[in-house]
Phi, psi and omega in degrees: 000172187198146188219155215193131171287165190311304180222168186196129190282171202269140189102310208269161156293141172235137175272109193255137174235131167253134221214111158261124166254154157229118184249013176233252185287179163302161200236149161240165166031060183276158178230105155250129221233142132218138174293129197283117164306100216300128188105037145222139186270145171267153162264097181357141192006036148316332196269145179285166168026042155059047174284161175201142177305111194228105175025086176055011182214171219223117193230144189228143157232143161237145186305314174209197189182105198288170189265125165082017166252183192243165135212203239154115177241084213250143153187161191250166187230221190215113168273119156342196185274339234267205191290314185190184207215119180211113182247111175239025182243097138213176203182161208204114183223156198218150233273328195289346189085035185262134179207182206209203205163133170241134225281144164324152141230116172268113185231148193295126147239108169307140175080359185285184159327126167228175207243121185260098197255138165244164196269113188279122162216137207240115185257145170229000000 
């Protein structure tokens, strides 16, 4: 699962955390990958357990992961101007070939880009 706060102001940090369970045998050569989300800047060494930037994404490797343990991956990023923060890449694969995928997470940005309607009016 992976968690972000809800909102955010334009500018400020934001923390993203990712919670690997292993829920079935031990895991080997796990990869776990997410992607920075575009309208946001990473923060240099924001990543926890010696994540590192790999073509646009936050990348961890683990050796193994016992059946029924947790861990935890964080790292932060800057929110840009725009609207929202919408991170829907990210994913966790293992040497057994078991791997995984995670629901969007959208978190709003205050003070960001608003989308501005003018009233159209056509002279003839």
């Amino acid at each position: 699962s992976k968690h972000a706060a809800a909102r955010v102001t334009a500018g400020e940090k934001l923390l993203y955390e990712i919670e690997l369970v292993n829920l079935g045998q031990q895991a080997t050569n796990l990869v776990i990958s997410d992607t920075i989300p575009s309208g946001s800047s990473y923060i240099t060494d924001s990543a926890t357990a010696d994540g590192q930037v790999v073509d646009g994404a936050v990348q961890w490797q683990l050796s193994n992961i016992g059946p029924g343990e947790t861990r935890s991956f964080r790292f932060q990023v800057t929110a840009g101007s725009g609207r929202e923060l919408v991170n829907d890449d990210y994913r966790v694969s293992s040497a057994e070939g078991v791997w995984a995928v995670g629901l969007p997470v959208i978190t709003i940005i205050d003070g960001g880009t608003k989308e501005v309607y003018l009233p159209v009016v056509i002279r003839q």
